[in-house]
Coordinates of C-alpha atoms in Angstrom, one line a residue:
Chain A
M602 CA 0.1 -0.1 0.1
N603 CA 1.1 3.5 -0.7
P604 CA 2.5 4.8 2.4
V605 CA 1.0 8.5 1.8
I606 CA -2.3 7.0 2.0
S607 CA -1.7 6.5 5.8
R608 CA -0.5 10.0 6.2
L609 CA -3.7 11.2 4.6
I610 CA -6.0 9.2 6.9
L611 CA -4.0 10.5 10.0
K612 CA -4.1 14.1 8.6
D613 CA -8.0 13.7 8.6
W614 CA -8.2 12.7 12.0
R615 CA -6.3 15.3 13.3
L616 CA -8.6 17.8 11.4
H617 CA -11.8 16.5 12.6
R618 CA -11.0 15.5 16.0
R619 CA -13.1 18.3 17.2
L620 CA -16.1 17.1 15.4
I621 CA -15.8 13.6 16.2
I622 CA -15.4 14.6 20.2
A623 CA -18.3 16.9 20.1
C624 CA -20.7 14.3 18.5
S625 CA -19.4 11.7 20.8
L626 CA -19.9 13.8 24.0
T627 CA -23.4 14.7 22.7
G628 CA -24.2 11.2 22.2
I629 CA -22.8 10.0 25.4
G630 CA -24.9 12.8 27.2
A631 CA -28.0 11.8 25.5
L632 CA -27.4 8.2 26.6
A633 CA -27.0 9.5 30.3
L634 CA -30.4 11.0 29.8
V635 CA -31.8 7.8 28.6
R636 CA -30.1 6.0 31.8
F637 CA -30.8 8.6 34.4
G638 CA -33.6 10.6 33.4
N639 CA -37.6 10.6 33.7
E640 CA -39.8 9.7 31.1
S641 CA -39.7 12.9 28.9
A642 CA -35.8 13.0 29.5
R643 CA -35.5 9.4 28.1
L644 CA -37.6 10.5 24.8
F645 CA -35.2 13.4 24.6
G646 CA -32.1 11.3 25.2
A647 CA -32.9 8.8 22.6
V648 CA -33.6 11.3 19.9
W649 CA -30.6 13.2 20.7
F650 CA -28.6 9.8 20.6
F651 CA -29.6 9.7 16.9
V652 CA -29.5 13.1 16.1
A653 CA -25.6 13.2 17.2
L654 CA -25.2 10.0 14.7
I655 CA -26.7 11.8 12.2
V656 CA -24.9 15.2 12.3
L657 CA -21.7 13.3 12.4
G658 CA -22.6 11.5 9.5
A659 CA -23.6 14.7 7.8
M660 CA -20.9 16.9 8.9
L661 CA -18.0 14.6 8.1
P662 CA -18.4 14.4 4.4
S663 CA -18.8 18.2 4.2
T664 CA -16.0 19.1 6.3
A665 CA -13.7 16.4 5.0
I666 CA -14.5 16.1 1.3
L667 CA -16.2 19.0 0.0
N668 CA -14.3 21.9 2.1
E669 CA -11.0 20.4 0.4
R670 CA -12.4 21.4 -2.8
K671 CA -14.0 24.8 -1.8
K672 CA -11.0 25.9 -0.2
Q673 CA -8.6 24.5 -2.7
T674 CA -6.5 22.2 -0.5
L675 CA -7.2 19.3 -2.9
A676 CA -4.5 20.4 -5.1
F677 CA -2.0 20.6 -2.3
L678 CA -2.9 16.9 -1.5
M679 CA -2.8 15.9 -5.1
S680 CA 0.5 17.2 -5.5
L681 CA 1.6 14.4 -3.1
P682 CA 2.7 11.1 -4.6
V683 CA -0.8 9.7 -4.7
S684 CA -3.2 8.9 -7.4
S685 CA -6.8 10.0 -7.5
L686 CA -7.9 6.6 -6.5
H687 CA -5.2 6.4 -3.4
Y688 CA -6.7 9.7 -2.4
T689 CA -10.4 8.2 -2.6
I690 CA -9.2 5.0 -0.7
A691 CA -7.7 7.4 1.9
K692 CA -11.0 9.5 2.0
I693 CA -13.2 6.6 2.4
T694 CA -10.8 4.8 5.1
S695 CA -10.6 8.0 7.1
L696 CA -14.3 9.0 6.7
W697 CA -15.4 5.5 7.8
T698 CA -12.9 5.1 10.7
M699 CA -13.9 8.7 11.9
F700 CA -17.7 7.9 11.7
L701 CA -17.6 4.2 12.8
L702 CA -15.6 4.6 16.0
P703 CA -17.8 6.9 17.6
W704 CA -20.8 5.3 16.1
L705 CA -19.7 1.9 17.6
A706 CA -18.4 3.3 21.1
L707 CA -21.9 5.2 21.4
L708 CA -23.8 1.6 20.0
V709 CA -21.9 -0.3 22.8
A710 CA -22.6 2.1 25.5
A711 CA -26.1 2.3 24.5
V712 CA -26.6 -1.7 24.3
L713 CA -24.9 -1.7 27.9
F714 CA -26.9 1.1 29.2
V715 CA -29.9 -1.3 28.0
N716 CA -28.3 -4.3 29.5
A717 CA -27.7 -2.5 33.0
S718 CA -31.2 -1.0 32.9
H719 CA -33.9 -2.8 35.0
T720 CA -36.7 -0.8 33.5
I721 CA -35.8 -1.0 29.5
P722 CA -36.6 -4.4 28.3
H723 CA -33.7 -6.2 26.7
G724 CA -36.1 -7.3 23.7
V725 CA -35.4 -3.6 22.2
I726 CA -31.6 -4.4 21.5
P727 CA -32.1 -5.9 18.1
M728 CA -34.4 -2.9 17.2
L729 CA -31.8 -0.5 18.5
I730 CA -28.9 -1.8 16.4
I731 CA -31.1 -2.0 13.2
L732 CA -32.3 1.7 14.3
A733 CA -28.5 2.8 14.7
M734 CA -27.5 1.2 11.2
L735 CA -29.8 3.9 9.7
P736 CA -27.3 6.7 10.0
V737 CA -24.5 4.5 8.8
L738 CA -26.5 4.1 5.8
G739 CA -27.3 7.7 5.6
F740 CA -23.6 8.4 6.0
S741 CA -22.2 6.1 3.5
L742 CA -24.7 7.6 1.0
I743 CA -24.0 11.2 1.8
A744 CA -20.1 10.5 1.7
S745 CA -20.4 8.8 -1.6
A746 CA -22.8 11.2 -3.2
T747 CA -20.2 13.9 -2.2
L748 CA -17.1 12.2 -3.2
V749 CA -18.3 11.4 -6.6
G750 CA -20.6 14.3 -7.2
E751 CA -17.8 16.7 -6.0
S752 CA -20.3 19.6 -5.2
E753 CA -22.5 21.2 -2.4
G754 CA -25.6 20.2 -4.5
W755 CA -24.9 16.3 -4.2
L756 CA -24.2 16.8 -0.4
M757 CA -27.3 18.7 -0.1
G758 CA -29.4 16.5 -2.1
A759 CA -28.4 13.3 -0.3
S760 CA -28.5 14.9 3.1
L761 CA -31.9 16.1 2.5
L762 CA -32.8 12.6 1.0
C763 CA -31.2 10.7 4.2
N764 CA -32.7 13.1 6.6
S765 CA -36.0 13.2 5.4
S766 CA -36.3 9.3 5.3
Y767 CA -35.1 8.5 8.6
W768 CA -38.4 8.9 10.3
F769 CA -40.3 7.3 7.4
V770 CA -38.2 4.2 7.5
W771 CA -38.1 4.0 11.4
Y772 CA -41.9 4.1 10.9
L773 CA -42.1 1.5 8.5
L774 CA -39.7 -0.7 10.7
S775 CA -42.0 -0.3 13.6
R776 CA -45.0 -1.5 11.5
I777 CA -43.1 -4.6 10.9
P778 CA -44.8 -7.0 13.7
S779 CA -42.2 -9.8 13.8
L780 CA -39.7 -7.0 14.7
T781 CA -41.8 -5.2 17.2
D782 CA -43.4 -8.5 18.8
H783 CA -40.4 -9.1 21.0
W784 CA -39.5 -5.7 22.2
G785 CA -41.0 -6.2 25.5
D786 CA -39.0 -9.6 26.0
S787 CA -36.6 -9.9 28.8
L788 CA -33.9 -11.3 26.2
P789 CA -32.9 -10.0 22.6
V790 CA -34.7 -12.1 20.0
W791 CA -32.6 -12.2 16.7
N792 CA -35.3 -13.7 14.6
T793 CA -35.4 -14.0 10.9
A794 CA -36.8 -10.4 10.2
A795 CA -34.2 -8.7 12.4
R796 CA -31.5 -10.8 10.5
T797 CA -33.0 -9.8 7.1
V798 CA -33.4 -6.3 7.8
L799 CA -29.7 -5.8 9.2
S800 CA -28.2 -8.1 6.3
A801 CA -30.0 -5.7 3.8
E802 CA -28.7 -2.6 5.7
L803 CA -25.0 -4.0 5.5
S804 CA -25.3 -5.2 1.8
V805 CA -26.7 -1.5 0.8
I806 CA -23.7 -0.1 2.4
V807 CA -21.4 -2.6 0.8
L808 CA -22.6 -1.8 -2.5
I809 CA -22.6 2.0 -2.1
V810 CA -18.6 1.8 -1.2
A811 CA -18.0 -0.5 -4.2
V812 CA -19.9 1.8 -6.9
T813 CA -17.9 4.9 -5.2
L814 CA -14.7 3.0 -5.6
F815 CA -15.8 2.1 -9.3
L816 CA -16.8 5.5 -10.2
Q817 CA -13.7 7.2 -8.9
S818 CA -11.5 4.9 -10.5
R819 CA -13.2 5.9 -13.9
K820 CA -12.7 9.7 -13.3
R821 CA -10.3 11.2 -16.1
D822 CA -10.6 14.8 -14.4
F823 CA -9.9 14.8 -10.8
I824 CA -9.4 18.7 -10.4
Chain B
M179 CA 1.2 3.3 -23.9
K180 CA 4.6 4.0 -25.9
E181 CA 7.7 4.0 -23.6
Y182 CA 10.3 7.0 -24.4
A183 CA 14.0 6.9 -23.3
T184 CA 14.7 10.4 -22.4
D185 CA 16.8 12.9 -20.6
A186 CA 14.2 15.4 -20.6
A187 CA 12.4 16.4 -17.4
I188 CA 9.2 16.9 -19.4
E189 CA 8.0 15.7 -22.8
M190 CA 4.9 16.2 -24.4
H191 CA 3.8 14.9 -27.8
G192 CA 0.5 15.7 -29.6
V193 CA -1.3 16.1 -26.5
S194 CA -4.8 17.1 -27.0
K195 CA -7.8 17.7 -24.3
H196 CA -11.2 18.5 -25.3
Y197 CA -13.6 20.2 -22.9
R198 CA -17.2 21.6 -24.1
Y199 CA -15.8 25.3 -24.4
F200 CA -12.1 24.8 -24.5
T201 CA -9.8 22.5 -26.4
L202 CA -5.9 22.0 -25.7
D203 CA -4.9 21.1 -29.2
N204 CA -1.8 19.1 -30.1
I205 CA 0.7 20.2 -27.3
S206 CA 4.3 19.2 -27.8
L207 CA 6.9 20.8 -25.7
K208 CA 10.3 19.4 -24.2
L209 CA 12.0 20.7 -21.3
P210 CA 15.4 19.2 -20.9
R211 CA 16.8 18.5 -17.4
G212 CA 18.5 21.1 -15.5
Q213 CA 16.7 24.0 -17.3
I214 CA 13.8 26.5 -16.7
M215 CA 11.1 26.9 -18.9
G216 CA 8.6 29.8 -18.9
L217 CA 5.1 28.9 -20.1
I218 CA 3.5 32.3 -21.1
G219 CA -0.1 32.8 -22.0
A220 CA -3.2 35.1 -21.6
N221 CA -5.8 33.9 -18.9
G222 CA -7.6 30.9 -20.4
A223 CA -4.8 30.1 -22.7
G224 CA -4.6 26.5 -21.3
K225 CA -1.4 26.8 -19.0
S226 CA -3.1 25.4 -16.0
T227 CA -5.0 22.6 -18.3
T228 CA -1.3 21.8 -19.5
I229 CA 0.3 21.9 -16.0
R230 CA -2.7 19.6 -14.6
I231 CA -1.9 17.0 -17.3
L232 CA 1.5 17.1 -16.5
M233 CA 0.8 16.5 -13.0
G234 CA -1.4 13.5 -13.9
L235 CA -4.6 15.4 -12.5
V236 CA -6.4 15.8 -15.7
H237 CA -6.3 12.9 -18.4
H238 CA -5.3 13.8 -21.7
D239 CA -7.6 12.5 -24.7
S240 CA -4.6 11.6 -26.9
G241 CA -1.1 12.0 -27.1
H242 CA 1.8 11.0 -24.9
V243 CA 2.9 12.6 -21.7
Q244 CA 6.4 11.7 -19.8
V245 CA 7.6 13.6 -16.7
L246 CA 11.2 12.5 -15.3
G247 CA 10.8 9.3 -17.4
H248 CA 7.4 8.3 -16.2
N249 CA 4.3 8.0 -18.3
M250 CA 1.6 10.2 -17.1
P251 CA -0.9 9.6 -15.6
A252 CA -0.2 6.2 -15.0
Q253 CA 2.9 6.3 -13.4
Q254 CA 1.8 9.7 -11.5
V255 CA 2.9 8.4 -8.1
A256 CA 6.4 7.7 -9.1
A257 CA 6.8 10.8 -10.8
K258 CA 5.4 12.8 -8.2
W259 CA 8.1 11.5 -5.6
N260 CA 10.3 14.1 -7.3
I261 CA 8.0 17.0 -8.4
G262 CA 7.0 19.8 -6.4
F263 CA 4.1 21.6 -7.6
V264 CA 2.7 25.0 -6.3
S265 CA -0.1 26.6 -8.2
E266 CA -1.4 30.2 -7.5
D267 CA -5.1 28.6 -6.5
M268 CA -3.6 26.1 -4.3
R269 CA -4.3 26.7 -0.4
L270 CA -2.9 25.0 2.7
Y271 CA -5.2 24.1 5.8
D272 CA -6.2 27.3 7.1
S273 CA -6.9 26.1 10.6
M274 CA -3.4 24.6 10.9
T275 CA 0.2 26.0 11.5
L276 CA 3.0 26.2 9.0
G277 CA 4.8 24.0 11.6
W278 CA 2.1 21.3 11.0
H279 CA 2.3 21.4 7.4
I280 CA 6.4 21.2 7.6
D281 CA 5.7 17.9 9.9
F282 CA 3.0 16.7 7.6
I283 CA 5.3 16.7 4.5
R284 CA 8.4 15.9 6.3
S285 CA 6.5 12.6 7.5
I286 CA 5.9 11.8 3.7
Y287 CA 9.4 12.8 2.0
P288 CA 12.6 11.0 3.6
N289 CA 14.7 13.2 1.8
W290 CA 13.5 16.6 3.7
D291 CA 16.0 18.9 4.3
A292 CA 15.3 20.6 7.8
A293 CA 18.1 23.0 7.7
Y294 CA 17.2 24.2 4.4
A295 CA 13.6 24.5 5.6
Q296 CA 14.8 26.7 8.5
Q297 CA 16.9 28.9 6.2
L298 CA 13.8 29.1 4.0
L299 CA 11.7 30.5 7.1
K300 CA 14.1 33.1 7.9
R301 CA 14.8 34.4 4.2
F302 CA 10.9 34.3 3.6
G303 CA 9.8 36.0 7.2
L304 CA 7.7 33.0 8.1
R305 CA 7.1 31.5 11.5
S306 CA 6.3 28.0 11.9
E307 CA 3.8 28.5 14.8
Q308 CA 1.8 31.1 12.5
K309 CA -1.6 29.5 11.6
M310 CA -2.3 29.6 7.7
K311 CA -5.5 31.7 8.1
G312 CA -3.4 34.7 9.4
L313 CA -1.0 34.8 6.3
S314 CA -1.1 37.0 3.5
H315 CA -1.5 35.9 0.0
G316 CA 2.3 36.3 -0.3
Q317 CA 3.3 34.7 2.8
R318 CA 0.8 31.8 1.7
V319 CA 2.8 31.5 -1.7
K320 CA 6.0 31.3 0.2
A321 CA 4.9 28.8 2.7
A322 CA 3.8 26.6 -0.2
L323 CA 7.3 26.9 -2.3
L324 CA 8.9 26.4 1.3
L325 CA 7.1 23.1 1.6
V326 CA 8.2 21.8 -2.0
L327 CA 11.7 23.4 -2.1
A328 CA 12.8 21.5 1.2
R329 CA 12.0 18.3 0.0
K330 CA 14.5 19.0 -2.7
P331 CA 12.4 17.7 -6.0
E332 CA 14.2 17.1 -9.5
L333 CA 11.4 19.3 -11.0
L334 CA 9.5 22.2 -9.8
V335 CA 6.2 22.7 -11.7
L336 CA 4.8 26.4 -10.7
D337 CA 1.6 27.2 -11.9
E338 CA 1.6 31.3 -11.9
P339 CA 3.3 31.4 -8.3
T340 CA 4.1 35.1 -8.5
T341 CA 0.6 36.1 -9.7
G342 CA -0.8 38.6 -7.0
L343 CA 2.5 39.1 -5.1
D344 CA 4.0 42.5 -4.2
P345 CA 7.1 43.4 -5.9
V346 CA 9.2 42.5 -2.9
A347 CA 7.7 38.9 -2.5
R348 CA 8.0 38.4 -6.2
H349 CA 11.7 39.3 -6.1
E350 CA 12.1 36.9 -3.1
V351 CA 10.4 34.2 -4.9
L352 CA 12.3 34.7 -8.2
R353 CA 15.7 34.8 -6.1
E354 CA 15.1 31.7 -4.5
L355 CA 14.2 29.8 -7.7
T356 CA 17.3 31.0 -9.2
N357 CA 19.1 29.9 -6.1
V358 CA 17.4 26.3 -6.7
M359 CA 19.0 26.4 -10.3
A360 CA 22.2 26.2 -8.8
D361 CA 21.7 22.4 -8.3
E362 CA 22.1 21.5 -12.0
G363 CA 20.2 18.5 -11.9
R364 CA 16.9 20.4 -11.1
S365 CA 14.5 21.6 -13.6
I366 CA 11.6 24.1 -13.6
L367 CA 8.2 24.6 -15.5
F368 CA 7.2 28.1 -14.6
S369 CA 3.7 29.4 -15.9
S370 CA 3.0 33.2 -15.9
H371 CA 1.1 35.8 -17.6
N372 CA 3.7 38.1 -16.1
T373 CA 6.5 38.2 -19.0
Q374 CA 8.9 40.2 -16.8
D375 CA 9.0 37.1 -14.3
V376 CA 9.5 34.5 -16.9
E377 CA 12.2 36.7 -18.9
Q378 CA 13.8 37.2 -15.5
I379 CA 14.7 33.4 -14.7
S380 CA 13.9 31.2 -17.8
D381 CA 16.3 29.7 -20.3
Q382 CA 13.5 28.4 -22.6
I383 CA 10.0 30.3 -23.2
T384 CA 6.9 28.8 -24.8
F385 CA 4.0 30.8 -25.8
I386 CA 0.5 29.1 -25.4
D387 CA -2.5 30.7 -26.8
R388 CA -6.2 29.6 -27.2
G389 CA -4.9 26.0 -26.2
R390 CA -2.1 25.8 -28.9
I391 CA 1.6 26.1 -28.4
I392 CA 2.4 29.1 -31.0
D393 CA 6.2 29.3 -30.3
S394 CA 9.0 27.6 -28.0
M395 CA 12.8 28.2 -28.1
D396 CA 15.7 29.6 -25.9
K397 CA 15.1 33.0 -24.7
E398 CA 18.0 34.3 -26.1
R399 CA 16.9 33.2 -29.5
Y400 CA 13.8 35.0 -28.9
L401 CA 15.5 38.3 -28.0
D402 CA 18.0 37.9 -31.1
R403 CA 15.3 37.2 -33.7
W404 CA 12.7 39.6 -33.0
R405 CA 13.1 42.8 -33.9
R406 CA 10.9 46.2 -35.0
L407 CA 11.9 48.2 -37.8
R408 CA 11.0 51.6 -38.2
L409 CA 10.5 52.2 -41.9
E410 CA 9.9 55.4 -44.0
V411 CA 8.4 54.5 -47.5
P412 CA 9.0 57.3 -50.2
R413 CA 6.1 58.2 -52.3
G414 CA 6.1 55.8 -55.4
V415 CA 7.9 52.9 -53.7
D416 CA 6.1 49.8 -52.6
L417 CA 6.5 48.4 -49.5
P418 CA 7.9 44.6 -50.3
A419 CA 6.7 41.8 -48.5
L420 CA 10.2 40.2 -47.2
P421 CA 10.5 36.8 -45.7
G422 CA 11.0 36.8 -42.0
I423 CA 8.5 39.9 -41.6
I424 CA 5.2 38.6 -39.8
G425 CA 3.7 42.2 -39.3
I426 CA 3.3 45.6 -40.9
R427 CA 1.6 48.7 -39.4
R428 CA 1.6 51.6 -42.0
D429 CA 0.7 55.2 -41.3
G430 CA 1.1 57.2 -44.2
S431 CA 4.9 57.3 -45.2
L432 CA 6.0 55.7 -42.0
A433 CA 5.7 51.9 -41.1
V434 CA 6.6 49.7 -38.8
A435 CA 7.6 46.2 -39.7
T436 CA 7.8 43.2 -37.1
S437 CA 10.3 40.5 -38.0
N438 CA 10.8 37.1 -36.2
A439 CA 13.7 36.1 -37.9
F440 CA 15.8 39.4 -38.1
E441 CA 19.1 39.3 -40.0
P442 CA 21.1 42.5 -40.5
E443 CA 20.6 41.6 -44.5
L444 CA 16.9 42.4 -43.8
A445 CA 17.6 45.9 -43.2
S446 CA 19.7 45.9 -46.6
A447 CA 16.9 44.1 -48.5
Y448 CA 14.5 47.2 -47.6
E449 CA 17.2 49.7 -48.2
S450 CA 17.6 48.2 -51.7
T451 CA 14.0 48.5 -52.5
G452 CA 14.2 52.0 -52.0
V453 CA 12.7 52.0 -48.2
H454 CA 14.5 53.7 -45.8
V455 CA 15.1 51.8 -42.6
R456 CA 15.2 54.5 -39.9
R457 CA 15.6 52.4 -36.8
V458 CA 15.9 49.0 -35.9
E459 CA 14.4 48.4 -32.5
N460 CA 15.1 45.4 -29.7
M461 CA 11.9 43.9 -28.7
T462 CA 10.9 43.0 -25.1
L463 CA 9.4 39.7 -24.3
E464 CA 6.0 41.1 -23.4
E465 CA 6.0 43.2 -27.0
I466 CA 7.4 39.6 -28.5
F467 CA 4.7 37.6 -26.9
I468 CA 1.8 40.1 -28.0
A469 CA 3.2 40.3 -31.5
N470 CA 3.4 36.4 -31.6
V471 CA -0.4 35.9 -30.2
E472 CA -1.5 38.5 -32.9
H473 CA 0.4 36.9 -35.7
S474 CA -0.9 33.1 -34.7
R475 CA -4.6 34.6 -34.3
D476 CA -4.4 36.3 -37.9
E477 CA -3.1 32.9 -39.2
V478 CA -5.8 31.0 -37.7
E479 CA -8.5 33.4 -38.7
A480 CA -7.0 33.7 -42.3

């Protein structure tokens, strides 16, 4: 692997650490509300937990991809010994790690909170994971659209599509009885419906990343 | 792609690139190692597109491009290890300091010369703890130059680096580029629409206009071959069309002829036809550039 790729990844981590920390702290604060707050605070915390992930997923592509074009730092990066495909690999890797690590940490914390809770039934854990995958899906779509489209229009379009779809998809998922029937169970139930939805989410994410790499590798003009 | 064995730093053969409203047409140029080439053209002439093709950032539609013996864009990674690229519209990260940028570049290039970087910091009046957003345009250009010079690249590709600089900053930048050339193995491609800057440091000069190379040769040959002849044409004498004259402006009995292949015999030839040569004047590079562009456009439109 080209050693410059790892430098570009570290550079992105350094540049975006404040955003990652801010969103992670917001997520942790939201979980604390869910864990220790009254009923309305719990609802507020649950919403803010997802808002933190959604904001991180929308902000990272904007600051890490689009700003490099708008602020003309891309020419500086492309003067380094990398090809456009190397840049894309570095960018996808840094974006995904910058998003996935806080996401995973928050998800693990959320599952641990639920596990430790006596009032929240553990049967909600599969649904929690399925719902937490939606911001990942949205992030992958926004990041790919921004990377391939190279413009604010693509970023705005993808963000609008994702942000307006979350609530609708949540509603649709909540209407699947085989997913909701086990919410009140004392143990998580990974039935066929839960596994199918999770597999579908993962497949779409893999497909989006593969299409992004393919389209980027065919670009003839990078700047 | 065809392989070339060459000692040229840059070699382009028949390179074309088509856009909707602009075409880079059949570009061929060669920069031998150890030389400075000035690429002069008006805004929108195709300088930046040519340079982006050289850097592998834009893929050409046809032709061949080799930089430091590497085919572009396929071998751009290998080539870029030894290319220092600075363009007028290139920016560094506003929120980070110059020191952070130096550490970033040093972590990539093993031949980073820390002592030289310190010298350049002093010479350019920069401080490593300064954030980029607090720097003036001139300081930003000098910072970008520092980042490429201290890694000692074999080839410097500079796209309008002096545009927008004040005279002092321009002088500092040009002086440093001249110093760089003390190392004989290094080469520079320098694009600008400022002919004075190019004339000051270049060995070779290439004129580009409307996506085509209209002329390319040694700077001294340009200055030797181009002359302006002030003529007096007596009544009843026809002004002859002599070889080497590419343009004539006439005002009554007075005429100004521009030659791109001047020889002393040219003046004698005029005199022999009865035309009196009042004066033969040297031309500046800017005058040569403008005359060249006008001649080229006339030829295309004819």
